Coordinates of C-alpha atoms (C1' of nucleotides) in Angstrom, one line a residue:
Chain A
M16 CA 0.0 0.0 0.0
I17 CA 1.5 3.3 -1.1
G18 CA 1.7 6.3 1.1
Q19 CA -0.8 6.7 3.9
Q20 CA -3.7 5.4 1.7
V21 CA -6.2 5.0 4.5
A22 CA -8.4 1.9 4.2
D23 CA -11.3 4.2 5.1
S24 CA -14.7 2.6 5.0
I25 CA -17.8 4.0 3.4
E26 CA -20.6 6.0 5.1
R27 CA -24.1 4.6 5.0
R28 CA -27.4 6.6 5.2
S29 CA -25.4 9.6 4.4
G30 CA -27.4 11.1 1.6
V31 CA -24.6 10.2 -0.8
S32 CA -25.1 6.7 -2.2
L33 CA -22.4 4.1 -1.7
W34 CA -21.8 3.7 -5.4
R35 CA -21.1 7.4 -5.8
Q36 CA -18.7 7.4 -2.8
I37 CA -16.8 4.5 -4.2
A38 CA -16.7 6.2 -7.6
D39 CA -15.2 9.2 -5.8
R40 CA -12.6 7.1 -4.1
I41 CA -11.5 5.5 -7.3
L42 CA -11.3 8.9 -9.1
Q43 CA -9.2 10.2 -6.3
A44 CA -6.9 7.2 -6.3
I45 CA -6.4 7.7 -10.0
A46 CA -5.8 11.4 -9.5
I47 CA -3.2 10.8 -6.7
G48 CA -1.5 8.3 -8.9
D49 CA -2.3 5.1 -7.1
F50 CA -3.3 3.6 -10.4
A51 CA -1.1 4.3 -13.4
E52 CA -2.6 5.1 -16.8
N53 CA -3.7 1.9 -18.5
A54 CA -3.3 -0.1 -15.3
A55 CA -5.9 -2.6 -14.3
L56 CA -8.1 -1.9 -11.3
P57 CA -8.4 -4.6 -8.7
P58 CA -11.1 -7.1 -9.6
E59 CA -14.7 -6.2 -8.6
V60 CA -14.8 -8.9 -5.8
A61 CA -11.6 -7.4 -4.3
L62 CA -12.9 -3.9 -4.4
A63 CA -16.2 -5.0 -2.9
E64 CA -14.4 -6.6 0.0
R65 CA -12.0 -3.6 0.4
Y66 CA -14.9 -1.1 0.7
G67 CA -17.2 -3.6 2.6
V68 CA -20.0 -3.5 0.1
N69 CA -21.7 -5.9 -2.4
R70 CA -20.0 -6.6 -5.7
H71 CA -23.1 -5.1 -7.5
T72 CA -22.5 -1.8 -5.7
V73 CA -18.9 -1.6 -6.9
R74 CA -20.2 -2.4 -10.4
S75 CA -22.6 0.7 -10.2
A76 CA -19.6 2.8 -9.3
I77 CA -17.5 1.5 -12.1
S78 CA -20.3 1.8 -14.7
A79 CA -20.6 5.5 -13.8
L80 CA -16.9 6.0 -14.4
V81 CA -17.0 4.0 -17.6
Q82 CA -19.9 6.3 -18.7
E83 CA -17.7 9.3 -17.7
G84 CA -14.8 8.0 -19.8
V85 CA -12.5 7.4 -16.9
L86 CA -12.4 3.5 -17.0
R87 CA -12.8 0.9 -19.7
A88 CA -14.1 -2.5 -18.7
E89 CA -13.3 -5.6 -20.7
Q90 CA -15.2 -8.8 -20.0
G91 CA -12.9 -11.6 -18.9
R92 CA -9.8 -9.3 -18.7
G93 CA -10.5 -6.6 -16.1
T94 CA -11.2 -2.8 -15.8
F95 CA -8.6 -0.3 -16.9
V96 CA -7.7 3.2 -16.2
L97 CA -8.1 5.6 -19.2
S98 CA -8.0 9.0 -17.8
R99 CA -5.1 11.3 -17.1
K100 CA -4.2 12.7 -13.8
R101 CA -5.6 16.1 -12.7
L102 CA -4.3 19.2 -14.4
S103 CA -2.4 21.4 -11.9
Y104 CA -3.7 24.9 -12.2
P105 CA -1.3 27.5 -10.8
I106 CA -2.7 30.4 -8.8
G107 CA -0.6 33.3 -7.7
A108 CA 0.0 37.0 -8.2
R109 CA 0.2 36.5 -12.0
T110 CA -2.5 33.9 -12.8
R111 CA -3.0 33.5 -16.5
F112 CA -5.1 30.8 -18.0
S113 CA -3.0 29.8 -20.9
A114 CA 0.4 30.6 -19.4
G115 CA -0.4 28.5 -16.4
L116 CA -1.1 25.2 -18.1
Q117 CA 1.9 25.5 -20.4
G118 CA 3.6 22.2 -20.8
Q119 CA 0.7 20.2 -19.3
T120 CA -1.5 20.4 -22.4
S121 CA -1.0 21.0 -26.0
E122 CA -4.1 23.0 -26.7
R123 CA -6.1 25.5 -24.5
H124 CA -8.4 28.5 -24.9
I125 CA -11.2 30.3 -23.4
V126 CA -14.7 30.3 -24.9
L127 CA -17.0 33.3 -24.4
L128 CA -20.4 31.8 -23.6
S129 CA -22.4 35.0 -23.2
S130 CA -22.1 38.6 -22.1
S131 CA -24.5 41.2 -20.6
I132 CA -24.6 44.5 -18.9
E133 CA -26.3 44.5 -15.5
P134 CA -26.3 46.5 -12.3
A135 CA -23.5 45.6 -9.9
S136 CA -24.5 43.5 -7.0
Q137 CA -23.1 44.2 -3.5
R138 CA -20.1 41.9 -3.7
V139 CA -19.2 42.8 -7.3
A140 CA -19.5 46.5 -6.4
E141 CA -17.2 46.0 -3.5
G142 CA -14.7 44.0 -5.5
L143 CA -14.5 46.6 -8.3
G144 CA -14.7 49.6 -6.1
L145 CA -17.8 50.9 -7.8
A146 CA -21.1 52.1 -6.4
R147 CA -23.7 49.4 -5.9
G148 CA -25.9 49.3 -9.0
A149 CA -23.4 50.8 -11.3
D150 CA -23.4 49.2 -14.8
V151 CA -21.0 46.2 -15.1
M152 CA -20.2 44.0 -18.0
R153 CA -20.6 40.4 -17.1
L154 CA -18.8 37.7 -19.2
E155 CA -19.6 34.0 -18.9
T156 CA -16.7 31.9 -20.0
R157 CA -15.4 28.4 -20.2
G158 CA -11.8 27.3 -20.1
E159 CA -10.8 24.3 -22.2
A160 CA -7.6 22.3 -22.4
D161 CA -7.2 19.4 -24.8
G162 CA -10.9 19.2 -25.4
R163 CA -11.8 18.9 -21.7
S164 CA -13.6 21.6 -19.8
V165 CA -11.3 22.7 -16.9
S166 CA -13.0 25.8 -15.7
R167 CA -16.2 27.8 -15.8
A168 CA -16.2 31.5 -14.8
A169 CA -18.2 34.7 -14.6
S170 CA -16.3 37.9 -14.8
W171 CA -17.4 41.5 -14.2
F172 CA -15.8 44.6 -15.5
D173 CA -16.7 48.3 -15.2
A174 CA -19.0 48.7 -18.2
R175 CA -18.0 52.3 -18.9
R176 CA -14.3 51.8 -18.9
F177 CA -14.3 48.4 -20.7
A178 CA -17.1 48.9 -23.2
G179 CA -16.7 46.3 -25.9
I180 CA -14.6 43.9 -23.9
D181 CA -17.1 41.2 -24.8
E182 CA -16.2 41.5 -28.5
A183 CA -12.5 41.5 -27.7
M184 CA -12.9 38.3 -25.7
A185 CA -14.8 36.7 -28.5
Q186 CA -12.1 37.5 -31.0
T187 CA -9.0 36.9 -29.0
G188 CA -10.2 34.1 -26.7
S189 CA -7.9 35.6 -24.0
I190 CA -8.6 37.9 -21.1
T191 CA -5.0 39.2 -21.1
A192 CA -5.2 40.1 -24.8
S193 CA -8.6 41.8 -24.4
L194 CA -7.4 43.9 -21.5
A195 CA -4.4 44.9 -23.6
R196 CA -6.9 46.6 -26.1
F197 CA -7.9 48.9 -23.2
G198 CA -4.3 49.8 -22.4
I199 CA -3.8 47.2 -19.6
D200 CA -0.4 45.8 -20.2
D201 CA -0.1 44.1 -16.9
Y202 CA -2.3 43.1 -14.0
L203 CA -2.0 41.4 -10.6
R204 CA -4.2 39.1 -8.6
Q205 CA -5.1 41.1 -5.6
S206 CA -7.1 38.5 -3.6
T207 CA -8.4 35.0 -4.0
V208 CA -11.0 33.3 -1.8
L209 CA -11.4 29.6 -2.2
S210 CA -14.2 27.2 -1.3
A211 CA -15.8 24.0 -2.5
R212 CA -19.2 22.7 -3.0
H213 CA -21.3 20.2 -5.0
A214 CA -21.7 21.1 -8.6
D215 CA -25.1 22.6 -9.4
A216 CA -27.1 21.9 -12.5
A217 CA -25.4 24.7 -14.4
D218 CA -21.9 23.4 -13.5
L219 CA -22.9 20.0 -14.6
A220 CA -24.0 21.0 -18.0
D221 CA -21.1 23.6 -18.6
L222 CA -18.3 21.4 -17.3
D223 CA -19.6 18.1 -18.6
L224 CA -19.7 16.6 -15.1
Q225 CA -21.7 13.7 -13.7
P226 CA -24.1 14.6 -10.9
G227 CA -22.6 14.6 -7.5
A228 CA -19.3 16.0 -8.6
I229 CA -17.5 18.6 -6.6
V230 CA -16.3 22.0 -7.8
L231 CA -13.6 24.2 -6.4
V232 CA -14.7 27.8 -6.4
T233 CA -12.5 30.8 -6.5
V234 CA -13.6 34.4 -6.1
A235 CA -10.9 36.8 -7.2
V236 CA -10.1 40.4 -7.9
N237 CA -7.5 41.5 -10.5
V238 CA -6.0 44.9 -10.2
T239 CA -3.6 47.1 -12.2
P240 CA 0.0 47.3 -10.9
N241 CA -1.0 50.5 -9.0
G242 CA -3.9 48.8 -7.3
Q243 CA -6.9 49.8 -9.3
P244 CA -9.4 46.9 -9.6
I245 CA -10.3 46.0 -13.1
Q246 CA -11.9 42.5 -12.9
F247 CA -14.0 40.6 -10.4
S248 CA -14.5 37.0 -11.1
E249 CA -16.0 33.8 -9.7
S250 CA -14.5 30.6 -11.2
R251 CA -15.4 27.0 -10.8
F252 CA -13.1 24.1 -11.4
P253 CA -14.1 20.4 -11.5
A254 CA -12.2 18.9 -8.5
E255 CA -11.8 15.6 -10.3
R256 CA -10.0 17.1 -13.1
V257 CA -8.1 20.1 -11.7
E258 CA -6.0 20.9 -8.6
L259 CA -4.9 24.4 -7.8
K260 CA -1.3 25.0 -7.2
L261 CA -0.6 28.1 -5.1
S262 CA 2.6 29.9 -5.9
A263 CA 3.5 32.6 -3.5
L264 CA 4.8 35.2 -5.9
Chain B
M1 CA -32.7 38.2 -4.4
I2 CA -29.2 39.2 -3.5
G3 CA -26.3 38.9 -5.9
Q4 CA -26.6 36.4 -8.7
Q5 CA -28.1 33.8 -6.6
V6 CA -28.9 31.3 -9.3
A7 CA -32.3 29.5 -8.9
D8 CA -30.5 26.3 -9.9
S9 CA -32.5 23.2 -9.8
I10 CA -31.6 19.9 -8.2
E11 CA -30.1 16.9 -9.8
R12 CA -32.0 13.6 -9.6
R13 CA -30.6 10.1 -9.8
S14 CA -27.2 11.5 -9.1
G15 CA -26.1 9.3 -6.3
V16 CA -26.5 12.3 -4.0
S17 CA -30.0 12.4 -2.4
L18 CA -32.1 15.4 -3.0
W19 CA -32.3 16.2 0.8
R20 CA -28.5 16.3 0.9
Q21 CA -28.2 18.6 -2.1
I22 CA -30.8 20.9 -0.6
A23 CA -29.0 20.9 2.8
D24 CA -25.8 21.8 0.9
R25 CA -27.5 24.8 -0.8
I26 CA -28.9 26.1 2.4
L27 CA -25.5 25.8 4.1
Q28 CA -23.9 27.7 1.2
A29 CA -26.6 30.3 1.3
I30 CA -25.8 30.9 4.9
A31 CA -22.1 30.9 4.3
I32 CA -22.5 33.5 1.5
G33 CA -24.6 35.6 3.8
D34 CA -27.9 35.2 2.0
F35 CA -29.5 34.5 5.4
A36 CA -28.3 36.6 8.4
E37 CA -27.7 35.0 11.7
N38 CA -31.0 34.4 13.6
A39 CA -32.9 35.1 10.5
A40 CA -35.8 32.9 9.6
L41 CA -35.6 30.6 6.6
P42 CA -38.4 30.7 4.0
P43 CA -41.2 28.4 5.1
E44 CA -40.9 24.8 4.1
V45 CA -43.6 25.0 1.4
A46 CA -41.7 27.9 -0.2
L47 CA -38.4 26.1 -0.2
A48 CA -40.1 23.0 -1.6
E49 CA -41.4 25.0 -4.5
R50 CA -38.2 26.8 -5.1
Y51 CA -36.2 23.6 -5.4
G52 CA -39.0 21.7 -7.1
V53 CA -39.3 19.0 -4.6
N54 CA -41.8 17.7 -2.0
R55 CA -42.1 19.4 1.3
H56 CA -41.0 16.3 3.1
T57 CA -37.8 16.3 1.2
V58 CA -37.1 19.9 2.4
R59 CA -37.9 18.7 5.9
S60 CA -35.2 15.9 5.6
A61 CA -32.7 18.6 4.6
I62 CA -33.7 20.8 7.4
S63 CA -33.7 18.1 10.0
A64 CA -30.1 17.2 9.0
L65 CA -29.0 20.8 9.5
V66 CA -30.9 20.9 12.8
Q67 CA -29.0 17.8 13.9
E68 CA -25.8 19.5 12.8
G69 CA -26.6 22.6 14.9
V70 CA -26.8 24.9 12.0
L71 CA -30.6 25.6 12.2
R72 CA -33.2 25.6 14.9
A73 CA -36.8 24.8 14.0
E74 CA -39.8 26.1 16.1
Q75 CA -43.2 24.8 15.6
G76 CA -45.6 27.5 14.6
R77 CA -42.9 30.1 14.2
G78 CA -40.4 29.1 11.6
T79 CA -36.8 27.8 11.1
F80 CA -33.9 30.0 12.2
V81 CA -30.3 30.3 11.3
L82 CA -27.9 29.6 14.3
S83 CA -24.5 29.2 12.7
R84 CA -21.9 31.7 11.9
K85 CA -20.5 32.3 8.5
R86 CA -17.5 30.4 7.3
L87 CA -14.1 31.2 8.9
S88 CA -11.8 32.7 6.4
Y89 CA -8.5 30.9 6.7
P90 CA -5.5 32.8 5.2
I91 CA -3.0 30.9 3.1
G92 CA 0.2 32.6 1.8
A93 CA 3.9 32.5 2.3
R94 CA 3.5 32.9 6.1
T95 CA 0.6 30.7 7.0
R96 CA 0.2 30.2 10.7
F97 CA -2.8 28.7 12.2
S98 CA -3.4 31.0 15.2
A99 CA -2.1 34.2 13.6
G100 CA -4.4 33.7 10.6
L101 CA -7.7 33.5 12.5
Q102 CA -6.9 36.4 14.7
G103 CA -9.9 38.7 15.1
Q104 CA -12.3 36.1 13.8
T105 CA -12.4 33.9 16.8
S106 CA -11.7 34.4 20.4
E107 CA -10.0 31.0 21.1
R108 CA -8.1 28.7 18.9
H109 CA -5.5 26.0 19.3
I110 CA -4.1 22.8 17.8
V111 CA -4.6 19.4 19.4
L112 CA -2.2 16.7 18.9
L113 CA -4.0 13.4 18.3
S114 CA -1.2 11.0 17.8
S115 CA 2.3 10.7 16.7
S116 CA 4.5 8.0 15.2
I117 CA 7.7 7.3 13.5
E118 CA 7.4 5.6 10.0
P119 CA 9.4 5.3 6.9
A120 CA 8.9 8.1 4.4
S121 CA 6.5 7.4 1.5
Q122 CA 7.3 8.6 -1.9
R123 CA 5.5 11.9 -1.8
V124 CA 6.7 12.7 1.8
A125 CA 10.3 11.9 0.9
E126 CA 10.1 14.2 -2.1
G127 CA 8.5 16.9 -0.1
L128 CA 11.1 16.8 2.6
G129 CA 14.0 16.1 0.3
L130 CA 14.8 12.8 2.0
A131 CA 15.5 9.4 0.7
R132 CA 12.4 7.2 0.4
G133 CA 12.0 5.1 3.4
A134 CA 14.0 7.4 5.8
D135 CA 12.5 7.8 9.3
V136 CA 10.0 10.5 9.5
M137 CA 7.9 11.7 12.5
R138 CA 4.2 11.9 11.7
L139 CA 1.9 14.1 13.7
E140 CA -1.8 14.0 13.4
T141 CA -3.5 17.2 14.6
R142 CA -6.8 18.9 14.8
G143 CA -7.3 22.7 14.6
E144 CA -10.0 24.1 16.8
A145 CA -11.5 27.6 16.9
D146 CA -14.2 28.6 19.4
G147 CA -14.9 24.9 20.0
R148 CA -15.5 24.1 16.4
S149 CA -13.2 21.8 14.5
V150 CA -11.8 23.7 11.6
S151 CA -9.0 21.6 10.3
R152 CA -7.5 18.1 10.5
A153 CA -3.9 17.6 9.4
A154 CA -1.1 15.1 9.1
S155 CA 2.4 16.5 9.2
W156 CA 5.7 14.9 8.6
F157 CA 9.2 16.0 9.9
D158 CA 12.6 14.5 9.5
A159 CA 12.7 12.2 12.6
R160 CA 16.4 12.7 13.2
R161 CA 16.5 16.4 13.1
F162 CA 13.1 16.9 14.9
A163 CA 13.3 14.1 17.5
G164 CA 10.9 14.9 20.3
I165 CA 8.8 17.4 18.3
D166 CA 5.7 15.4 19.2
E167 CA 6.2 16.2 22.9
A168 CA 6.8 19.9 22.1
M169 CA 3.5 19.9 20.1
A170 CA 1.7 18.3 23.0
Q171 CA 3.0 20.9 25.4
T172 CA 2.8 24.0 23.3
G173 CA -0.1 23.3 21.1
S174 CA 1.6 25.2 18.3
I175 CA 3.7 24.2 15.4
T176 CA 5.5 27.6 15.4
A177 CA 6.4 27.3 19.0
S178 CA 7.5 23.6 18.6
L179 CA 9.8 24.4 15.7
A180 CA 11.3 27.3 17.7
R181 CA 12.6 24.7 20.2
F182 CA 14.6 23.3 17.3
G183 CA 16.1 26.6 16.4
I184 CA 13.6 27.4 13.6
D185 CA 12.7 31.0 14.3
D186 CA 11.0 31.5 10.9
Y187 CA 9.7 29.4 8.1
L188 CA 7.9 29.9 4.8
R189 CA 5.4 28.1 2.8
Q190 CA 7.1 26.9 -0.3
S191 CA 4.2 25.2 -2.1
T192 CA 0.6 24.5 -1.6
V193 CA -1.5 22.2 -3.8
L194 CA -5.3 22.4 -3.4
S195 CA -8.1 20.0 -4.1
A196 CA -11.5 19.0 -2.8
R197 CA -13.3 15.7 -2.2
H198 CA -16.0 14.1 -0.2
A199 CA -15.2 13.6 3.5
D200 CA -14.2 10.0 4.3
A201 CA -15.0 8.2 7.5
A202 CA -12.0 9.5 9.3
D203 CA -12.8 13.1 8.4
L204 CA -16.4 12.7 9.5
A205 CA -15.3 11.5 12.9
D206 CA -12.4 13.9 13.3
L207 CA -14.2 17.0 12.1
D208 CA -17.6 16.3 13.5
L209 CA -19.1 16.4 10.0
Q210 CA -22.3 15.0 8.6
P211 CA -21.8 12.3 6.0
G212 CA -21.8 13.7 2.5
A213 CA -19.8 16.8 3.5
I214 CA -17.0 18.2 1.3
V215 CA -13.5 18.8 2.6
L216 CA -10.9 21.1 1.0
V217 CA -7.5 19.4 0.9
T218 CA -4.1 21.2 0.9
V219 CA -0.8 19.5 0.5
A220 CA 2.0 21.9 1.6
V221 CA 5.7 22.1 2.2
N222 CA 7.2 24.6 4.7
V223 CA 10.8 25.5 4.3
T224 CA 13.4 27.6 6.3
P225 CA 14.1 31.0 4.8
N226 CA 17.1 29.6 3.0
G227 CA 15.0 27.0 1.4
Q228 CA 15.5 23.8 3.4
P229 CA 12.3 21.7 3.7
I230 CA 11.2 21.1 7.3
Q231 CA 7.6 20.1 7.2
F232 CA 5.4 18.3 4.8
S233 CA 1.7 18.4 5.5
E234 CA -1.8 17.4 4.3
S235 CA -4.6 19.4 5.8
R236 CA -8.3 18.9 5.5
F237 CA -10.8 21.7 6.0
P238 CA -14.6 21.3 6.1
A239 CA -15.8 23.3 3.2
E240 CA -19.0 24.3 5.0
R241 CA -17.1 26.0 7.9
V242 CA -13.9 27.2 6.3
E243 CA -12.9 29.1 3.2
L244 CA -9.3 29.7 2.2
K245 CA -8.1 33.2 1.6
L246 CA -5.0 33.3 -0.6
S247 CA -2.7 36.2 0.1
A248 CA 0.1 36.6 -2.4
L249 CA 2.8 37.6 0.1
Chain C
dT17 C1' -7.9 -28.0 -23.9
dA18 C1' -9.1 -27.7 -19.1
dT19 C1' -9.2 -24.4 -15.5
dA20 C1' -9.0 -20.4 -12.9
dG21 C1' -10.1 -15.6 -12.9
dT22 C1' -12.7 -12.0 -14.6
dT23 C1' -16.8 -9.2 -16.2
dG24 C1' -21.8 -9.4 -17.7
dT25 C1' -26.7 -10.6 -16.8
dC26 C1' -30.5 -12.2 -14.4
dT27 C1' -33.9 -12.8 -10.4
dA28 C1' -35.3 -11.8 -5.8
dT29 C1' -35.6 -9.1 -1.6
dA30 C1' -35.0 -5.5 1.8
dT31 C1' -34.1 -0.7 2.9
dC32 C1' -33.7 4.1 1.8
dA33 C1' -35.4 8.3 -0.7
dA34 C1' -39.1 10.9 -2.5
dT35 C1' -43.9 11.9 -3.4
dA36 C1' -48.7 12.7 -1.8
dG37 C1' -52.3 13.9 1.2
dA38 C1' -54.4 14.8 5.6
dC39 C1' -54.5 16.6 10.0
dA40 C1' -52.6 18.1 14.6
dA41 C1' -50.0 21.5 17.3
dA42 C1' -48.0 25.8 18.1
dT43 C1' -47.6 30.7 17.0
dC44 C1' -48.8 35.1 15.4
dT45 C1' -52.1 38.8 13.9
dG46 C1' -56.2 41.3 13.4
Chain D
dC24 C1' -61.1 34.9 20.1
dA25 C1' -60.9 33.5 15.1
dG26 C1' -58.2 32.7 11.3
dA27 C1' -54.0 32.4 8.9
dT28 C1' -49.3 30.7 9.0
dT29 C1' -46.0 27.5 10.0
dT30 C1' -43.8 23.3 11.9
dG31 C1' -44.8 18.3 13.5
dT32 C1' -46.7 13.6 12.7
dC33 C1' -49.0 9.9 10.5
dT34 C1' -50.2 6.7 6.5
dA35 C1' -49.5 5.1 2.0
dT36 C1' -47.2 4.4 -2.5
dT37 C1' -43.4 4.5 -5.9
dG38 C1' -38.8 4.3 -7.4
dA39 C1' -33.8 4.2 -6.5
dT40 C1' -30.2 1.9 -3.7
dA41 C1' -28.0 -2.1 -1.8
dT42 C1' -27.7 -7.1 -0.8
dA43 C1' -27.6 -12.0 -2.2
dG44 C1' -26.9 -15.8 -5.1
dA45 C1' -26.5 -18.1 -9.4
dC46 C1' -24.8 -18.6 -13.8
dA47 C1' -23.2 -17.1 -18.5
dA48 C1' -19.5 -15.1 -21.4
dC49 C1' -15.1 -14.1 -22.2
dT50 C1' -9.8 -14.2 -21.4
dA51 C1' -5.4 -15.9 -20.2
dT52 C1' -2.5 -19.5 -19.0
dA53 C1' -0.8 -23.9 -17.3

DNA sequence: TATAGTTGTCTATATCAATAGACAAATCTG
DNA sequence: CAGATTTGTCTATTGATATAGACAACTATA
């Protein structure tokens, strides 16, 4: 047994079904590296014993992961790991989507899903240093790497200062490039608050997740080098595909 | 409706029961501040309609939260919010347990649960810059603030250099103070990797959580100012009680 | 080519999760 | 006090979850 892999049992009558808990464990074991890519999982009977459940329950977990494209089951041979480990997404003073994932993926970009102008809510106004109710431009975006959805975010900008930033985003596919059109050559991450929760219906659809998945949530403010807030954002990352690596810049 | 509170619906046949999903939503709404302390929740029928479920399902969610000490239900009057918002736990180059929570709580300390000497696993050895299998001291600790469990961690130290650090921890209740006894006046956080998952059986017991809860997981390395690794740790935070605030120091 | 080991399928049963409806009990308001 | 609002309790029914056992289908290997 590698590391301090705890032989933790499973919780009953928890509101989370046993098959989902086991699927979570398997996903995590893969992400941690307990199972190499293309390696065979232990046979169903062994897993059932290890988790203290019926073989059929293990089968439910596995079939969910097969559906999800993480595993491949072959009758008579075994069940094999397909999926890669989690992407490691760096967060620090200079967080950039594409720069951060360099080397880990061959292709990545941001897709603009929608944009709208709305009055600033309390927290958006605070984050951007505007009056509550002031016009803000809201961009809904999805980050993709190698065809997998790795993030889903809402960003808010001062609608007056950054009028037309939605078009810039659609054209460039990059926040950094879009801000450059408004004379912002550099920006820093001022603050990041991190939490986690179950994915809601919107997350499931946008990030192509299975129900019951967990998302990491960051709420952040980007500022110019001299401290003026320019972007307030809430991003959601699928915990099964992404981990956040904090660099203290 | 405050902010962009999405009226997101609930996922069926997800492996996560509806009542648990709704309990999660309510917890989150409280943590975000949608419901003030002592405020009344909307009546059960209203919640049922809002989430598109039966009233009994909402009642299951509420009774779980009552059990958990987050809500208080009073017949004829309504259901009220007891719990505080989430603690905001700072993470940066100088992360210290007690220093970080200053101002948010009146009382906090670290409890040493157990200690042992074991051979270093792969990742511990890498983190501490030791040979795999070298003796390391492992400390299991729980962080408490105002009587609530807010973290659960395993820490590893070079057993030769820090022989007896377990006793120091037991006496001082502080990592910083214990390290000082070994001539470490200052240390920095070199790296932090962040992920999230469902709480396992050990987490549930240690952090006094209800089954189905989510934990934030950080894996970190602390180093001396000149870069020598001294501590490798894996910490788990209950997502419903704690958020992590990243400071780019 | 046997045989052991593995995944796939079927039937049956018990428990949990969710819906539905009705009414009691407590509280608040006019 | 009367009526409206809200939580608490009960019964009944349906579907999802989990267990149990048996056997078929396929694969690898001695």
